[in-house]
Each structure stands twice: as structure tokens, then as C-alpha cells.
PDB file of N, CA and C in Angstrom:
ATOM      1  N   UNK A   1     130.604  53.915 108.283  1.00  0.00           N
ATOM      2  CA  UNK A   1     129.264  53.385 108.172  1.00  0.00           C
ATOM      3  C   UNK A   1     128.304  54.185 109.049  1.00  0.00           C
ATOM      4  N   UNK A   2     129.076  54.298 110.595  1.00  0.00           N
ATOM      5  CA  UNK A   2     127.391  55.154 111.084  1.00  0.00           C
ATOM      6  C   UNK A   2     127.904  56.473 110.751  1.00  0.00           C
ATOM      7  N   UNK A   3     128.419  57.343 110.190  1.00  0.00           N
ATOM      8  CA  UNK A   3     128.763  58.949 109.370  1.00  0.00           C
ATOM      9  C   UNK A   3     127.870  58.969 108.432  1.00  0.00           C
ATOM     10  N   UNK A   4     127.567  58.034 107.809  1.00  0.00           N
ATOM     11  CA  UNK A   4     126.796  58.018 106.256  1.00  0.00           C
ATOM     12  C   UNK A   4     125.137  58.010 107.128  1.00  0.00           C
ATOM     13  N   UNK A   5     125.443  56.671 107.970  1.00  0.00           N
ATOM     14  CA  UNK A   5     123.849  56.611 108.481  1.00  0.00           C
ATOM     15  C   UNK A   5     123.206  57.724 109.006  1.00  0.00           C
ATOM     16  N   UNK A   6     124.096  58.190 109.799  1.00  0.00           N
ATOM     17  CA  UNK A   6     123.726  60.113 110.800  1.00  0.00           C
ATOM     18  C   UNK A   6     123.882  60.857 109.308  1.00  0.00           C
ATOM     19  N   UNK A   7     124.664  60.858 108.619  1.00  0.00           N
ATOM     20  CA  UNK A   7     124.617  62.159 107.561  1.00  0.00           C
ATOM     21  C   UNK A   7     123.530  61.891 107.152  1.00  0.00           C
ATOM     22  N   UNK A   8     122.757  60.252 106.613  1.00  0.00           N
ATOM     23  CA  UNK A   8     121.641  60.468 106.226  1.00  0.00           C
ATOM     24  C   UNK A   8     120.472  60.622 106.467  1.00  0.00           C
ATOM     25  N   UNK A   9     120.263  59.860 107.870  1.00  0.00           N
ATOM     26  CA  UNK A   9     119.055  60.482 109.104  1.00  0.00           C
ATOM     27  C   UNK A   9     119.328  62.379 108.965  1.00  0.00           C
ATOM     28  N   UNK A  10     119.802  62.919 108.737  1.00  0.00           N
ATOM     29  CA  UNK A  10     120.031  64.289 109.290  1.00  0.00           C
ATOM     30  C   UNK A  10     119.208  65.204 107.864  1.00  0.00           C
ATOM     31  N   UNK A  11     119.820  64.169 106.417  1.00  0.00           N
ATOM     32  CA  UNK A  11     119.186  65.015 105.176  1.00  0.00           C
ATOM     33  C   UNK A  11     117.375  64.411 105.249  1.00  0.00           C
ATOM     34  N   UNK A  12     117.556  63.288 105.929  1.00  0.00           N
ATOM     35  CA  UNK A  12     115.639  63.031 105.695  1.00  0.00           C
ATOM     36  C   UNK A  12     115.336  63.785 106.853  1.00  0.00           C
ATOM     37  N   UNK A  13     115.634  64.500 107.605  1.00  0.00           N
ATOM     38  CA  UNK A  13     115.216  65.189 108.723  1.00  0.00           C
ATOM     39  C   UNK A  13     115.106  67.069 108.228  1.00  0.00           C
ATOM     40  N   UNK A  14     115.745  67.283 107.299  1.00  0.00           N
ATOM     41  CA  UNK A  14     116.296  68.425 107.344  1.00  0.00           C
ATOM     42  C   UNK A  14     114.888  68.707 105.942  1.00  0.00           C
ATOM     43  N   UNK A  15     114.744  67.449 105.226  1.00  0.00           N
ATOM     44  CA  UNK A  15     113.906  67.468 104.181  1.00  0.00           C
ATOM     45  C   UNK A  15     112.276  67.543 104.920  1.00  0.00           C
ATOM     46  N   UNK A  16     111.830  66.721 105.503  1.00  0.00           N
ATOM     47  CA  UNK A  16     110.718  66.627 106.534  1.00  0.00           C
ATOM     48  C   UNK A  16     110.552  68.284 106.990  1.00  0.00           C
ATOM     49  N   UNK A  17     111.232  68.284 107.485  1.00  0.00           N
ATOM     50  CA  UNK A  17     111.083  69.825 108.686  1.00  0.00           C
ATOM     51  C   UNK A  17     110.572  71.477 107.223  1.00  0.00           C
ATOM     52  N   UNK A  18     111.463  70.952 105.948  1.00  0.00           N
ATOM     53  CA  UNK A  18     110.893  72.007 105.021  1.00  0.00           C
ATOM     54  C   UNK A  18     109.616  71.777 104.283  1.00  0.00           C
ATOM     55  N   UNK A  19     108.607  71.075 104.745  1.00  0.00           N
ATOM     56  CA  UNK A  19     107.365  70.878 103.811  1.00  0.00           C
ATOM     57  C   UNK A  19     106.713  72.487 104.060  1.00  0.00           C
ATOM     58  N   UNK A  20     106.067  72.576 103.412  1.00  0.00           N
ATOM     59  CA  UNK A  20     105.321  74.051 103.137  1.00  0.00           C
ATOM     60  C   UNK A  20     104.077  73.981 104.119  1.00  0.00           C
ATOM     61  N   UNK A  21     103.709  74.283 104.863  1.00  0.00           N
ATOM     62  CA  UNK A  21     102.256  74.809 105.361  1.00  0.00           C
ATOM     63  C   UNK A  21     101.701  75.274 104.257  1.00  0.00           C
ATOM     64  N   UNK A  22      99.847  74.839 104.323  1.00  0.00           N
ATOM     65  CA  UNK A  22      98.776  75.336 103.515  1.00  0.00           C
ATOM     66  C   UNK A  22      98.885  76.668 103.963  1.00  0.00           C
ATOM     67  N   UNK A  23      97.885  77.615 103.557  1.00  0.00           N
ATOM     68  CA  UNK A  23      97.556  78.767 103.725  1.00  0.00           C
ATOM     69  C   UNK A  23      96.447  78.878 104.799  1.00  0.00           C
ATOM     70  N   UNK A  24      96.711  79.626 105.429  1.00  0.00           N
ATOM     71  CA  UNK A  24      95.599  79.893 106.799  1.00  0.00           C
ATOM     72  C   UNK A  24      94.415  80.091 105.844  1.00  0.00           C
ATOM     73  N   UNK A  25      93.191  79.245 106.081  1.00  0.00           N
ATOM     74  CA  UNK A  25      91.116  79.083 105.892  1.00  0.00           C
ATOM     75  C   UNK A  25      90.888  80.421 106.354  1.00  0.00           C
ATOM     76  N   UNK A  26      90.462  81.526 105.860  1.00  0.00           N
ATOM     77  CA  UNK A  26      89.817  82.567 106.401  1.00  0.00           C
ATOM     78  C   UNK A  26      88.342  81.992 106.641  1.00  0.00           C
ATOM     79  N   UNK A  27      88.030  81.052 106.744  1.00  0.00           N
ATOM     80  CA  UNK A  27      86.656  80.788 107.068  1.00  0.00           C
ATOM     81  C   UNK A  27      86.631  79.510 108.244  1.00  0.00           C
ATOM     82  N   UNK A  28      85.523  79.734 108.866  1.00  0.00           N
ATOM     83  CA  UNK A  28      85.418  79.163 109.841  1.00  0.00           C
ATOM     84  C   UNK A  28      84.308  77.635 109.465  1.00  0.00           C
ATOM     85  N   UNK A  29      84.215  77.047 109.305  1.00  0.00           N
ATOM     86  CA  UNK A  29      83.422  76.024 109.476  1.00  0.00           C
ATOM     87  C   UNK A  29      82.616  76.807 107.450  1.00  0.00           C
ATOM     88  N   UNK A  30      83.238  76.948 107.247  1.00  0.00           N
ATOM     89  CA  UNK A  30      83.010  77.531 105.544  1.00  0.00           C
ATOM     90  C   UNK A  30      82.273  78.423 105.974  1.00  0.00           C
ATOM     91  N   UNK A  31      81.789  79.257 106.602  1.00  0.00           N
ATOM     92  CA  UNK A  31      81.535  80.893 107.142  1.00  0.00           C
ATOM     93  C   UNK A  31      83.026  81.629 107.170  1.00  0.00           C
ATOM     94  N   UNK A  32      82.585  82.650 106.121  1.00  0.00           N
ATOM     95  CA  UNK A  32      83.610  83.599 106.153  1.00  0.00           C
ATOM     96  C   UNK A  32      83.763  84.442 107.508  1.00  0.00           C
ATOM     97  N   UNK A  33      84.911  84.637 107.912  1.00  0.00           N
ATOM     98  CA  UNK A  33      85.636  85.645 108.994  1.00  0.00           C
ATOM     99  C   UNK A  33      85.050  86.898 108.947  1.00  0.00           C
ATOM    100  N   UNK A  34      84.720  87.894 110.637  1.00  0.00           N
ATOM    101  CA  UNK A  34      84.187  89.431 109.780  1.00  0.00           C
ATOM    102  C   UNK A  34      85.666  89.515 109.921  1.00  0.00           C
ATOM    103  N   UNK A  35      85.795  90.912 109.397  1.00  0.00           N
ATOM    104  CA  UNK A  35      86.928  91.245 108.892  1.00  0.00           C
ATOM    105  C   UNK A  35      87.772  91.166 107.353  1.00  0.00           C
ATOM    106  N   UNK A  36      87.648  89.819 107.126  1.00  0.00           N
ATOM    107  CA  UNK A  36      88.698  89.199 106.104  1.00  0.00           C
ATOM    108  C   UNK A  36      87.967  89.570 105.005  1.00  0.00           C
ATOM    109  N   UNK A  37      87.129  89.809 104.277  1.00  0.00           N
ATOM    110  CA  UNK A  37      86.057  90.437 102.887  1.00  0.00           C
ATOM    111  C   UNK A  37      87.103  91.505 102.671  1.00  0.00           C
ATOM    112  N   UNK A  38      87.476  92.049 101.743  1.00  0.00           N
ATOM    113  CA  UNK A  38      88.042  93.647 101.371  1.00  0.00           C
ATOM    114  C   UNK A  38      87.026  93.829 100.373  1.00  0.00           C
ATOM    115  N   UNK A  39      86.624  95.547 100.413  1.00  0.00           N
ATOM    116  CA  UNK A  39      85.884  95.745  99.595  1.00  0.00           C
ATOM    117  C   UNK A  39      86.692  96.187  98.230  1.00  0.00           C
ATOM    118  N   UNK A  40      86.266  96.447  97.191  1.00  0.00           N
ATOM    119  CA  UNK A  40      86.344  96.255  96.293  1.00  0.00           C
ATOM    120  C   UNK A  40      86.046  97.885  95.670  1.00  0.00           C
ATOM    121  N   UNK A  41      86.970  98.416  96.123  1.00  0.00           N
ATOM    122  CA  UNK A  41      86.998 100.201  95.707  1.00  0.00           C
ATOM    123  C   UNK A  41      88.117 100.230  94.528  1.00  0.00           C
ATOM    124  N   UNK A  42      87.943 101.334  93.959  1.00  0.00           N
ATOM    125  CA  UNK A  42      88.992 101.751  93.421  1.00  0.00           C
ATOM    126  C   UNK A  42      89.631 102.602  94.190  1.00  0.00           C
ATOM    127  N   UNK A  43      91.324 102.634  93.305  1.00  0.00           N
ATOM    128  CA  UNK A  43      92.777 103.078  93.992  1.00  0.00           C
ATOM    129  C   UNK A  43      92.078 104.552  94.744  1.00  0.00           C
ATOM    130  N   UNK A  44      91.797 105.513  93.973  1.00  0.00           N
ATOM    131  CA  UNK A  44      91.300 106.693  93.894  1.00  0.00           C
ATOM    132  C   UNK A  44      90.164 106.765  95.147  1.00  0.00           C
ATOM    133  N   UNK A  45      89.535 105.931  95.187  1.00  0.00           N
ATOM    134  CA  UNK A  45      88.203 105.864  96.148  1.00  0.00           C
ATOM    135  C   UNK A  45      88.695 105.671  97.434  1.00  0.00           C
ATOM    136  N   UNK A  46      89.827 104.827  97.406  1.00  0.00           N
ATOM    137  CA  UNK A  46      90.387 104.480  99.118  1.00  0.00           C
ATOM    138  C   UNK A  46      91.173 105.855  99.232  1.00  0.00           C
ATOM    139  N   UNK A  47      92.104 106.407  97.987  1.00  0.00           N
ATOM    140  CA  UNK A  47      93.293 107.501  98.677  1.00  0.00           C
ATOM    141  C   UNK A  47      91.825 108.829  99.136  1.00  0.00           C
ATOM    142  N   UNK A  48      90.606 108.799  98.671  1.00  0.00           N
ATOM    143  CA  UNK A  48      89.927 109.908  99.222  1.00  0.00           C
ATOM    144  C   UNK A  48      89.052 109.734 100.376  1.00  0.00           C
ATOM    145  N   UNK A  49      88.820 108.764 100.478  1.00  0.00           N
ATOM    146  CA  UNK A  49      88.448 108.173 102.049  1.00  0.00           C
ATOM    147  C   UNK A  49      89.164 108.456 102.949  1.00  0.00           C
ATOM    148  N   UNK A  50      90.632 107.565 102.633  1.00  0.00           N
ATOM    149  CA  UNK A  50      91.641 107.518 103.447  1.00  0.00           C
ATOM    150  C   UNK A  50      92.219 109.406 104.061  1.00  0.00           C
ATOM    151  N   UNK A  51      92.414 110.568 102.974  1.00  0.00           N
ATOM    152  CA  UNK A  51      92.557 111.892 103.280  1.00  0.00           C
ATOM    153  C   UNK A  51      91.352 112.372 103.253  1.00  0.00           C
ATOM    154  N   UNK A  52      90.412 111.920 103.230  1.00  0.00           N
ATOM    155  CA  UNK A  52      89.126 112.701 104.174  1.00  0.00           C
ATOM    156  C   UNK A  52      89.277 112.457 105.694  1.00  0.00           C
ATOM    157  N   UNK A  53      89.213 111.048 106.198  1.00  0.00           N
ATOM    158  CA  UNK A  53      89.487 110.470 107.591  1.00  0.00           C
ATOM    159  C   UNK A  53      90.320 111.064 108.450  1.00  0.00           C
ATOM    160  N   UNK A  54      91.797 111.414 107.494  1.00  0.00           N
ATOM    161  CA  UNK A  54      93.328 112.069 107.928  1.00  0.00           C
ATOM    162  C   UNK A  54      92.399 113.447 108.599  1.00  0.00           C
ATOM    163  N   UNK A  55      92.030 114.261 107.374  1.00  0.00           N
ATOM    164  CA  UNK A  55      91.703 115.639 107.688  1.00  0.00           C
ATOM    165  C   UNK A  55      91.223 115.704 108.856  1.00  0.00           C
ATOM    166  N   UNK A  56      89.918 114.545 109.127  1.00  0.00           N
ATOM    167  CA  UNK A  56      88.536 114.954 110.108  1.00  0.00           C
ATOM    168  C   UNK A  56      88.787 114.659 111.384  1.00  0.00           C
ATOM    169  N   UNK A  57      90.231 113.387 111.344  1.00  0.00           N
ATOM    170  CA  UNK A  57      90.431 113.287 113.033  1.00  0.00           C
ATOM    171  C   UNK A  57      91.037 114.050 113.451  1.00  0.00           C
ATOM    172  N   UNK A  58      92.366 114.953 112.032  1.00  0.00           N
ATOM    173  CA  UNK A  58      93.528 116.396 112.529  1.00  0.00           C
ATOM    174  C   UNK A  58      92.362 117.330 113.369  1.00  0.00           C
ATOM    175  N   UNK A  59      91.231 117.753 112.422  1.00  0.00           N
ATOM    176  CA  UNK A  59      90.519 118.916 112.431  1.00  0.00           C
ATOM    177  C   UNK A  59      89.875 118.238 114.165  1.00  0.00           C
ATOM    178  N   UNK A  60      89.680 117.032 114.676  1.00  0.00           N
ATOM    179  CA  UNK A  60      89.017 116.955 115.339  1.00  0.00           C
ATOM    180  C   UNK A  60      89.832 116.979 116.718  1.00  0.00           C
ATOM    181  N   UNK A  61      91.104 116.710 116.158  1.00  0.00           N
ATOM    182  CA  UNK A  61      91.953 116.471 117.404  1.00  0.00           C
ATOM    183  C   UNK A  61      92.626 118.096 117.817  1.00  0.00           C
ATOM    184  N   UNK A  62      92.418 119.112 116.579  1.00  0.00           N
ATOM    185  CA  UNK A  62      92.920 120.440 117.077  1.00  0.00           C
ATOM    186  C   UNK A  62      91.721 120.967 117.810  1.00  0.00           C
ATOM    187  N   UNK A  63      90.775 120.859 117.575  1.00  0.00           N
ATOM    188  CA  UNK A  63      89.274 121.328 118.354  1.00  0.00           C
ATOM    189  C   UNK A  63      89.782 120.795 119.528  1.00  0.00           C
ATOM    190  N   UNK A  64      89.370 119.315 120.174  1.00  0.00           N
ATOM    191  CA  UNK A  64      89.821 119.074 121.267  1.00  0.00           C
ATOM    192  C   UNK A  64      91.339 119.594 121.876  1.00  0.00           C
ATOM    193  N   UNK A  65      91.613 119.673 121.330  1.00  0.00           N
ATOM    194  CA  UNK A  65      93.353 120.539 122.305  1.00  0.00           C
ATOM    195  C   UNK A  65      92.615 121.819 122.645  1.00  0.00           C
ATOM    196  N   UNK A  66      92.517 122.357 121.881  1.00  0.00           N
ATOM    197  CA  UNK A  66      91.746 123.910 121.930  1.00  0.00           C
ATOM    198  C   UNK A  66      91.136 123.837 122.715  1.00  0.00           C
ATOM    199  N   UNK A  67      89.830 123.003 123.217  1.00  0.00           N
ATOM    200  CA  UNK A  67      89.219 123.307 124.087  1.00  0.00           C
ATOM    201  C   UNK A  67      89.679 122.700 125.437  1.00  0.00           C
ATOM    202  N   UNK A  68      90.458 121.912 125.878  1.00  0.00           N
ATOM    203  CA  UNK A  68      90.881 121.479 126.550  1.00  0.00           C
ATOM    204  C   UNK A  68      91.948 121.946 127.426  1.00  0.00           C
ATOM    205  N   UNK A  69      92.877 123.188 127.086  1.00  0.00           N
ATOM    206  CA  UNK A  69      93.435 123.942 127.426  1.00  0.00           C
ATOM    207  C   UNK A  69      93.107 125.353 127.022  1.00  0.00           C
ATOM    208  N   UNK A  70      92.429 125.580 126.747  1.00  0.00           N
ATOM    209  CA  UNK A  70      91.649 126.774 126.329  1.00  0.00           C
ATOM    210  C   UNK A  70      93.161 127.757 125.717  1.00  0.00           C
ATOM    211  N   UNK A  71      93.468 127.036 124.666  1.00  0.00           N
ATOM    212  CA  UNK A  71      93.820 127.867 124.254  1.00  0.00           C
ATOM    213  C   UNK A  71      93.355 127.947 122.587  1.00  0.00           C
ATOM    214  N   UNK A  72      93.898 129.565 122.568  1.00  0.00           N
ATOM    215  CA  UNK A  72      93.018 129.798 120.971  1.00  0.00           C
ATOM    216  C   UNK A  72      93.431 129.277 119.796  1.00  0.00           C
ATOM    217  N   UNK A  73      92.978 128.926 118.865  1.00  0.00           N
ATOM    218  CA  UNK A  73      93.401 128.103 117.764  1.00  0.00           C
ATOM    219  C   UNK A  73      92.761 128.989 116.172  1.00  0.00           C
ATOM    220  N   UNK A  74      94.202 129.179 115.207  1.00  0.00           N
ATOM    221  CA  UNK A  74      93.689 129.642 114.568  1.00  0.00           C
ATOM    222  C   UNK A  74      92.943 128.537 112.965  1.00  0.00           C
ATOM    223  N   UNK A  75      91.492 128.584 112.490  1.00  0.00           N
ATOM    224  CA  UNK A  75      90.777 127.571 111.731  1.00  0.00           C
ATOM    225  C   UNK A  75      91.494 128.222 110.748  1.00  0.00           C
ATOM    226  N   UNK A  76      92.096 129.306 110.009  1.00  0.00           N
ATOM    227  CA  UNK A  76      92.486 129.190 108.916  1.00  0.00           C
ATOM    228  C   UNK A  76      94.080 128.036 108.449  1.00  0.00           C
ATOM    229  N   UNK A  77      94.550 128.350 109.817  1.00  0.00           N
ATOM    230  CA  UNK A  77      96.170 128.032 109.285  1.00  0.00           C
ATOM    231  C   UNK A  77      96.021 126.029 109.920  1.00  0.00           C
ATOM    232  N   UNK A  78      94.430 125.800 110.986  1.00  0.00           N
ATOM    233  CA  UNK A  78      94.749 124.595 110.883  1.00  0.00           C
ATOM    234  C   UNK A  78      94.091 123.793 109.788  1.00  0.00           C
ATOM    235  N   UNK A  79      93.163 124.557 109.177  1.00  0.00           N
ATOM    236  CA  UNK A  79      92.445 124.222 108.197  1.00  0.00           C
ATOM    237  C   UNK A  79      93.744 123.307 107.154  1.00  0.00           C
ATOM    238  N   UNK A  80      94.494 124.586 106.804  1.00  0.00           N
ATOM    239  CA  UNK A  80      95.574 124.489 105.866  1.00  0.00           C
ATOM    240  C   UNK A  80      96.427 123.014 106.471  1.00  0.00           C
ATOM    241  N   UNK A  81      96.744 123.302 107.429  1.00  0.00           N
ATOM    242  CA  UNK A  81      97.903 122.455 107.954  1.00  0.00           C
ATOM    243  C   UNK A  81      96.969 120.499 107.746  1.00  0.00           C
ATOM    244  N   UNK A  82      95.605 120.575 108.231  1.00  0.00           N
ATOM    245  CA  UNK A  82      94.824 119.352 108.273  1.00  0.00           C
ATOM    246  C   UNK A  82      94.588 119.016 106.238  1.00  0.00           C
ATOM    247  N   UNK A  83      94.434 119.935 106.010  1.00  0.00           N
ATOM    248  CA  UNK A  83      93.995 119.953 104.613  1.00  0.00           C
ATOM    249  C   UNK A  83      95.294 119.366 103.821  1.00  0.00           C
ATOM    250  N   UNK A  84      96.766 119.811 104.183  1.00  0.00           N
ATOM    251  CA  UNK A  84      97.843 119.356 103.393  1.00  0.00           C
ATOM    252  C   UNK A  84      97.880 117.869 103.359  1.00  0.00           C
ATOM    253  N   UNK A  85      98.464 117.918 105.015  1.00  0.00           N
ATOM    254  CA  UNK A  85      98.176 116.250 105.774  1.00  0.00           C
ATOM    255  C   UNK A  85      97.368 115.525 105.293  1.00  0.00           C
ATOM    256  N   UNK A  86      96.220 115.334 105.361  1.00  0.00           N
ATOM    257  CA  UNK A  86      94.965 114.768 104.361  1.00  0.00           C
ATOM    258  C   UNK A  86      95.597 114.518 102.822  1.00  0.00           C
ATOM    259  N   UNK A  87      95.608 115.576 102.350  1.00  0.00           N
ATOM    260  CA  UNK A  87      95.898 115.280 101.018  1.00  0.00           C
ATOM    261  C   UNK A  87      97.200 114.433 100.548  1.00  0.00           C
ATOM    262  N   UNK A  88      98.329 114.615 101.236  1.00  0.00           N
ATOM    263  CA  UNK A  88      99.760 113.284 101.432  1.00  0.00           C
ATOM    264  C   UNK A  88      99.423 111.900 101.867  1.00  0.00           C
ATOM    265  N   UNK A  89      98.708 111.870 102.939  1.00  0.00           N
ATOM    266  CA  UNK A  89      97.812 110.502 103.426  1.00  0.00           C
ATOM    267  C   UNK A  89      97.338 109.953 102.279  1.00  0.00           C
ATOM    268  N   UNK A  90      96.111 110.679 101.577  1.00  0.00           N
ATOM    269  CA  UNK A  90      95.263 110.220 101.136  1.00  0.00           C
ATOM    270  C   UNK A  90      96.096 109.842  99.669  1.00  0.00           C
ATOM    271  N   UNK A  91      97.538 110.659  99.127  1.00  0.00           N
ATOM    272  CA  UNK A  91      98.096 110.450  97.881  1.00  0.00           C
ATOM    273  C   UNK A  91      98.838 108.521  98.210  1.00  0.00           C
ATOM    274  N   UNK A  92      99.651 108.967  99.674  1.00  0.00           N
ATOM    275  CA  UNK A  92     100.207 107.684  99.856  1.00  0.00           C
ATOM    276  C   UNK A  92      99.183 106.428  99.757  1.00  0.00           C
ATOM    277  N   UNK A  93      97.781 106.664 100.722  1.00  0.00           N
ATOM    278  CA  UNK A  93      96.935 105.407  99.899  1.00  0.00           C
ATOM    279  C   UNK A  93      96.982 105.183  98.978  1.00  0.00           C
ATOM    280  N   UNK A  94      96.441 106.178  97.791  1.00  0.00           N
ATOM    281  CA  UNK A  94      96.246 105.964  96.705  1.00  0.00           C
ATOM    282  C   UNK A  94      97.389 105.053  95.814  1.00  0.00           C
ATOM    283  N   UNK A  95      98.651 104.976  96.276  1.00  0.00           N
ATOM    284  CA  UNK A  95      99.607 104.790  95.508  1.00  0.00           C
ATOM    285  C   UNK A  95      99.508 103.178  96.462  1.00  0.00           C
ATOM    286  N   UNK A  96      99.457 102.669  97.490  1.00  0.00           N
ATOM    287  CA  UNK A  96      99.191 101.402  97.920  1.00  0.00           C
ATOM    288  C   UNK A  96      98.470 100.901  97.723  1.00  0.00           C
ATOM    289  N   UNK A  97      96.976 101.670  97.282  1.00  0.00           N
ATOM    290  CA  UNK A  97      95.746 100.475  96.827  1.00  0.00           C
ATOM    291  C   UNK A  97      96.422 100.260  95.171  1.00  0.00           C
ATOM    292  N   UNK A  98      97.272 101.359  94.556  1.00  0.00           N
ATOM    293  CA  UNK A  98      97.238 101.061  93.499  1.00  0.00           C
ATOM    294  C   UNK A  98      98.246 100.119  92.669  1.00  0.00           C
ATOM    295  N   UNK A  99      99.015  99.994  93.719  1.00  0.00           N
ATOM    296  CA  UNK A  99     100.118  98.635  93.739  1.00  0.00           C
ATOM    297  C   UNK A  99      99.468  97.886  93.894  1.00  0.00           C
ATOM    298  N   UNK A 100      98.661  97.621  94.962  1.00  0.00           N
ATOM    299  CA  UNK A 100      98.023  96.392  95.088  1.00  0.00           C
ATOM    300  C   UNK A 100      96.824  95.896  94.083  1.00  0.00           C
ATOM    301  N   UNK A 101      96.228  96.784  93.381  1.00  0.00           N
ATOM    302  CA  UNK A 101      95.533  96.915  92.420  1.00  0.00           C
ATOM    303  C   UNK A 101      96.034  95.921  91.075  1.00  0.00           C
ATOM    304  N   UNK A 102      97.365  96.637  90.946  1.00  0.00           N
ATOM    305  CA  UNK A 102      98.357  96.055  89.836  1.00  0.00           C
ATOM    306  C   UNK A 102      98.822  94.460  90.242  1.00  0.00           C
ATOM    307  N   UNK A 103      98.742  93.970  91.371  1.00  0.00           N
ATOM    308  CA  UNK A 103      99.050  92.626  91.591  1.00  0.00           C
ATOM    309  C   UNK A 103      98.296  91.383  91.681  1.00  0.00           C
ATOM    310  N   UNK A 104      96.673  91.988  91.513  1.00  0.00           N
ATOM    311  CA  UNK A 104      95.872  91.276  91.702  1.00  0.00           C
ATOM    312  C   UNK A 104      95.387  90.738  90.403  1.00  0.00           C
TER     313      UNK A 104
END
């Protein structure tokens, strides 16, 4: 008799504890969150943002080394090297906005 009673206190306990939580309100008092808005680009528009950005901080971060240790830096081969980088970045966005594209 108390095996059944504990086995069954234990399944209304075990049932209780799995209710689902709502989904987190991105809004505050019904004012939207900054942040939480996504804009509304296409796949293509974020992967060239995204490998423009790649390129301009590489290109910006070899300038600063360069000048910072003064040593010489050659713009053709980092051109190339920022320019590849950029363009893999900007393919891998493209292929995540465009999954996410497809799910929406």
C-alpha cells in the first residue's frame, strides 16, 4: 500500500516537473528589445557584407601589425590572402542565412 502511494506521488511529481516553459517575450512592457529585430536581407546580401567586413578588419589588422613593428608588409600577397578569407567567410554566411532562409 505505501509502494503504490510513493510510486504514485513520484509519477505526479515526475509529470509536474515536465510542463513546458512559454517562450522568452522579446519585448519589454510590449516595447520591442534593441537587438532582437533581424533585418530582413537576402542570403546573398548578408554572405557580401559578412566577406566585405572579413576582408576590411584582415586588411586592417595587417596595416596595424605593419606599423606596429615596423615591419614591411607585402599589399599584393595580403591583398590576396584578405581577399580569399573574405570570400570563404562571406560563402559560409551565405550558406547560413540560406538555411535559415529555407526554415522560415
Amino acid at each position: 500500500m505505501i509502494s503504490a502511494l510513493n510510486t504514485q506521488r513520484s509519477i505526479q511529481f515526475r509529470e509536474n516537473n515536465q510542463v513546458q516553459k512559454p517562450a522568452a517575450d522579446k519585448t519589454l512592457s510590449g516595447v520591442p528589445l534593441r537587438g532582437t529585430k533581424r533585418l530582413n536581407y537576402s542570403p546573398a546580401t548578408i554572405g557580401a557584407i559578412n566577406g566585405f567586413c572579413w576582408f576590411g578588419v584582415g586588411m586592417l589588422f595587417d596595416r596595424l601589425y605593419s606599423k606596429v613593428f615596423k615591419a614591411k608588409s607585402n599589399t599584393k600577397i595580403s591583398l590576396a590572402i584578405q581577399g580569399a578569407f573574405g570570400l570563404f567567410m562571406g560563402y559560409q554566411a551565405y550558406k547560413v542565412a540560406k538555411n535559415e532562409h529555407k526554415q522560415a
